Short mmCIF file of C-alpha atoms in Angstrom, two decimals:
data_model
loop_
_atom_site.label_atom_id
_atom_site.label_comp_id
_atom_site.label_asym_id
_atom_site.label_seq_id
_atom_site.Cartn_x
_atom_site.Cartn_y
_atom_site.Cartn_z
CA MET A 24 161.19 10.54 65.09
CA HIS A 25 159.68 13.98 64.48
CA ALA A 26 156.74 15.13 66.59
CA ASP A 27 154.79 16.19 63.50
CA HIS A 28 155.06 12.64 62.13
CA LEU A 29 153.69 11.20 65.39
CA ILE A 30 150.85 13.71 65.41
CA LYS A 31 149.94 12.88 61.81
CA ASP A 32 149.95 9.15 62.54
CA ALA A 33 147.88 9.70 65.70
CA LEU A 34 145.23 11.68 63.83
CA ILE A 35 144.94 9.08 61.07
CA LEU A 36 144.79 6.15 63.49
CA TRP A 37 142.33 7.96 65.78
CA ALA A 38 140.01 8.52 62.82
CA THR A 39 140.23 4.92 61.59
CA ILE A 40 140.09 3.17 65.00
CA ASP A 41 137.43 5.66 66.19
CA PRO A 42 137.30 5.21 70.00
CA VAL A 43 134.14 7.34 70.29
CA GLY A 44 132.27 5.30 67.70
CA THR A 45 133.48 2.11 69.38
CA LEU A 46 131.99 3.33 72.67
CA ALA A 47 128.55 3.63 71.08
CA ILE A 48 128.82 0.23 69.38
CA PHE A 49 130.10 -1.40 72.57
CA ALA A 50 127.22 0.05 74.60
CA GLY A 51 124.69 -1.39 72.17
CA LEU A 52 126.34 -4.81 71.91
CA THR A 53 126.86 -5.30 75.66
CA ALA A 54 123.69 -3.66 76.95
CA ARG A 55 122.44 -6.92 78.47
CA LEU A 56 125.75 -8.15 79.87
CA ASP A 57 126.74 -7.67 83.52
CA GLN A 58 129.63 -5.42 84.54
CA LYS A 59 132.22 -8.21 84.76
CA ALA A 60 131.26 -9.58 81.35
CA ARG A 61 131.50 -6.09 79.81
CA PHE A 62 134.97 -5.62 81.32
CA ARG A 63 136.15 -8.98 79.96
CA THR A 64 134.67 -8.21 76.56
CA ALA A 65 136.33 -4.78 76.43
CA LEU A 66 139.69 -6.20 77.50
CA LYS A 67 139.59 -9.07 75.01
CA ALA A 68 138.46 -6.80 72.17
CA THR A 69 141.36 -4.44 72.89
CA LEU A 70 143.92 -7.24 73.05
CA TYR A 71 142.61 -8.91 69.89
CA SER A 72 142.69 -5.56 68.08
CA ALA A 73 146.27 -4.95 69.22
CA ILE A 74 147.33 -8.37 67.91
CA ILE A 75 145.62 -7.75 64.56
CA LEU A 76 147.01 -4.24 64.03
CA ILE A 77 150.55 -5.07 65.15
CA SER A 78 150.47 -8.18 62.96
CA ALA A 79 149.38 -5.94 60.07
CA VAL A 80 152.43 -3.77 60.73
CA LEU A 81 154.78 -6.76 60.78
CA VAL A 82 153.51 -8.96 57.96
CA GLY A 83 150.51 -7.21 56.42
CA GLN A 84 152.11 -6.06 53.19
CA LEU A 85 153.98 -9.32 52.68
CA LEU A 86 150.91 -11.49 53.33
CA LEU A 87 148.55 -9.53 51.09
CA SER A 88 151.09 -9.41 48.29
CA ALA A 89 151.75 -13.14 48.55
CA MET A 90 148.02 -13.90 48.36
CA GLY A 91 147.39 -11.39 45.58
CA ILE A 92 144.87 -9.46 47.73
CA ARG A 93 144.55 -5.71 47.44
CA LEU A 94 143.75 -3.51 50.44
CA ILE A 95 140.63 -2.30 48.64
CA SER A 96 139.29 -5.87 48.50
CA LEU A 97 139.86 -6.19 52.24
CA GLN A 98 137.81 -3.07 52.85
CA VAL A 99 134.89 -4.23 50.67
CA ALA A 100 134.84 -7.65 52.33
CA GLY A 101 134.81 -6.07 55.79
CA GLY A 102 131.94 -3.81 54.76
CA ILE A 103 129.81 -6.73 53.54
CA ILE A 104 130.39 -8.70 56.76
CA LEU A 105 129.58 -5.67 58.89
CA PHE A 106 126.34 -5.11 56.94
CA LEU A 107 125.15 -8.65 57.65
CA PHE A 108 125.81 -8.25 61.36
CA GLY A 109 124.00 -4.90 61.41
CA LEU A 110 120.94 -6.61 59.92
CA LYS A 111 121.03 -9.23 62.69
CA MET A 112 121.06 -6.47 65.32
CA ILE A 113 118.15 -4.63 63.68
CA PHE A 114 115.91 -7.70 63.50
CA GLY A 115 116.52 -8.85 67.06
CA ASN A 116 119.23 -11.48 66.65
CA GLY A 117 122.22 -9.27 67.42
CA ALA A 118 124.96 -9.89 69.93
CA GLY A 119 123.28 -7.52 72.34
CA GLU A 120 120.67 -10.14 73.16
CA ASP A 121 120.87 -12.21 76.30
CA PRO A 122 124.32 -13.86 76.20
CA SER A 123 122.82 -17.18 77.27
CA HIS A 124 121.16 -17.30 73.83
CA ALA A 125 124.27 -16.25 71.91
CA GLU A 126 125.35 -18.33 68.99
CA GLU A 127 127.64 -21.11 70.15
CA GLY A 128 131.29 -20.25 69.63
CA HIS A 129 130.54 -16.59 68.83
CA ASP A 130 132.48 -14.06 70.89
CA ILE A 131 131.43 -10.45 70.27
CA ALA A 132 134.87 -9.35 71.51
CA VAL A 133 136.23 -10.85 68.28
CA PHE A 134 133.36 -9.93 65.96
CA PRO A 135 132.20 -7.27 65.51
CA LEU A 136 134.18 -5.39 68.21
CA ALA A 137 137.79 -6.29 67.40
CA VAL A 138 136.97 -6.84 63.72
CA PRO A 139 135.69 -4.86 61.95
CA SER A 140 134.93 -2.13 64.53
CA ILE A 141 138.24 -1.36 66.28
CA ALA A 142 140.66 -3.07 63.89
CA SER A 143 138.60 -1.88 60.95
CA PRO A 144 139.69 -2.29 57.33
CA GLY A 145 140.63 1.39 57.43
CA ALA A 146 142.71 0.92 60.59
CA ILE A 147 144.46 -2.12 59.12
CA MET A 148 145.21 -0.24 55.91
CA ALA A 149 146.45 2.77 57.89
CA ALA A 150 148.73 0.55 60.00
CA ILE A 151 150.21 -1.01 56.87
CA VAL A 152 150.63 2.25 54.95
CA LEU A 153 152.06 4.23 57.89
CA THR A 154 154.72 1.56 58.45
CA ASP A 155 155.63 0.91 54.83
CA ASN A 156 159.16 -0.51 54.83
CA HIS A 157 159.95 1.33 51.60
CA THR A 158 159.20 4.81 52.96
CA HIS A 159 159.50 4.70 56.77
CA PRO A 160 162.60 3.84 58.83
CA ILE A 161 162.42 1.42 61.77
CA SER A 162 162.34 4.27 64.30
CA ASP A 163 159.24 5.75 62.64
CA GLN A 164 157.57 2.34 62.51
CA LEU A 165 158.19 1.77 66.23
CA GLY A 166 156.71 5.18 66.97
CA THR A 167 153.62 4.29 64.95
CA VAL A 168 153.23 1.04 66.90
CA MET A 169 153.39 3.03 70.15
CA VAL A 170 150.68 5.36 68.84
CA ILE A 171 148.50 2.35 67.95
CA CYS A 172 148.88 0.96 71.49
CA LEU A 173 148.07 4.36 73.03
CA ILE A 174 144.88 4.79 71.00
CA LEU A 175 143.81 1.22 71.77
CA GLY A 176 144.31 1.98 75.47
CA ILE A 177 142.07 5.03 75.14
CA THR A 178 139.51 2.91 73.27
CA PHE A 179 139.52 0.41 76.17
CA LEU A 180 138.84 3.22 78.67
CA PHE A 181 136.03 4.51 76.47
CA MET A 182 134.42 1.07 76.39
CA LEU A 183 134.54 0.89 80.20
CA ALA A 184 132.66 4.20 80.26
CA ALA A 185 129.71 2.46 78.55
CA ALA A 186 128.51 1.03 81.89
CA PRO A 187 126.95 4.27 83.25
CA VAL A 188 125.37 4.87 79.85
CA ILE A 189 123.69 1.46 79.97
CA ARG A 190 122.50 2.00 83.56
CA LEU A 191 121.00 5.33 82.55
CA ILE A 192 118.97 4.11 79.58
CA GLY A 193 117.63 0.87 81.17
CA ASN A 194 116.40 -2.26 79.39
CA ASN A 195 113.98 -0.55 77.02
CA GLY A 196 116.58 2.02 76.09
CA ALA A 197 119.09 -0.79 75.58
CA SER A 198 116.76 -2.54 73.13
CA ILE A 199 116.35 0.68 71.18
CA LEU A 200 120.10 1.34 71.26
CA ILE A 201 120.86 -2.14 69.92
CA ARG A 202 118.67 -1.57 66.87
CA VAL A 203 119.85 2.00 66.30
CA MET A 204 123.45 0.82 66.39
CA GLY A 205 122.52 -1.97 63.99
CA MET A 206 121.24 0.65 61.55
CA LEU A 207 124.40 2.72 61.98
CA LEU A 208 126.58 -0.36 61.48
CA ALA A 209 124.68 -1.19 58.29
CA ALA A 210 125.10 2.39 57.05
CA LEU A 211 128.81 2.36 57.93
CA SER A 212 129.25 -0.92 56.07
CA ILE A 213 127.71 0.57 52.92
CA GLU A 214 130.07 3.54 53.17
CA LEU A 215 133.02 1.13 53.42
CA VAL A 216 131.89 -0.78 50.34
CA PHE A 217 131.22 2.37 48.30
CA GLU A 218 134.57 3.86 49.31
CA GLY A 219 136.35 0.69 48.29
CA LEU A 220 134.52 0.53 44.97
CA ASN A 221 135.28 4.20 44.26
CA LEU A 222 138.97 3.62 44.96
CA PHE A 223 138.85 0.57 42.69
CA ASN A 224 137.31 2.63 39.88
CA LEU A 225 139.95 5.33 40.29
CA LEU A 226 142.70 2.74 40.02
CA GLN A 227 141.15 1.44 36.80
CA LEU A 228 141.20 4.87 35.11
CA PRO A 229 143.82 5.21 32.36
CA SER A 230 146.78 7.38 33.31
#
């Protein structure tokens, strides 16, 4: 595998997985959890994301084709779900609240951290496109999987770095951060939907 191919894949996956943005989201979502709970949440979110992205590499194209689902539809759906969660954070019912009052059966490591934050629609699409069986040999696909695992490892380390940030801002700062991140999540979700709709419109244009 050529180094320039690895670098290109790494840049695309870094932009779509966005470890820095995940750090900010993680800090807001886990502001009221203790250190052990934050570690477990970060670890589970990383593992879940790895499973999702590697599964996308292995069976993503086949599954979406079999179900008649386009990647654009996946992006729009992820944006709508993310918008609803952002609203919950803004109005005080987000996952950053006291975990003892969390919705039963809801694990923030799964949603919204693993999906759609880390394994975002963009990251899933990138994983599928960068490992397209029709254009990339097996060696290139294995290299891309290694790059995915490396960036997820960096994302995990970034999430662990949220602890000193939370200690610095305190409880009041944490409450503000939760709502600010809710607004940013809502804005990001709208961008995802608009981007998907724009791509859809482009595909509908006559050649």
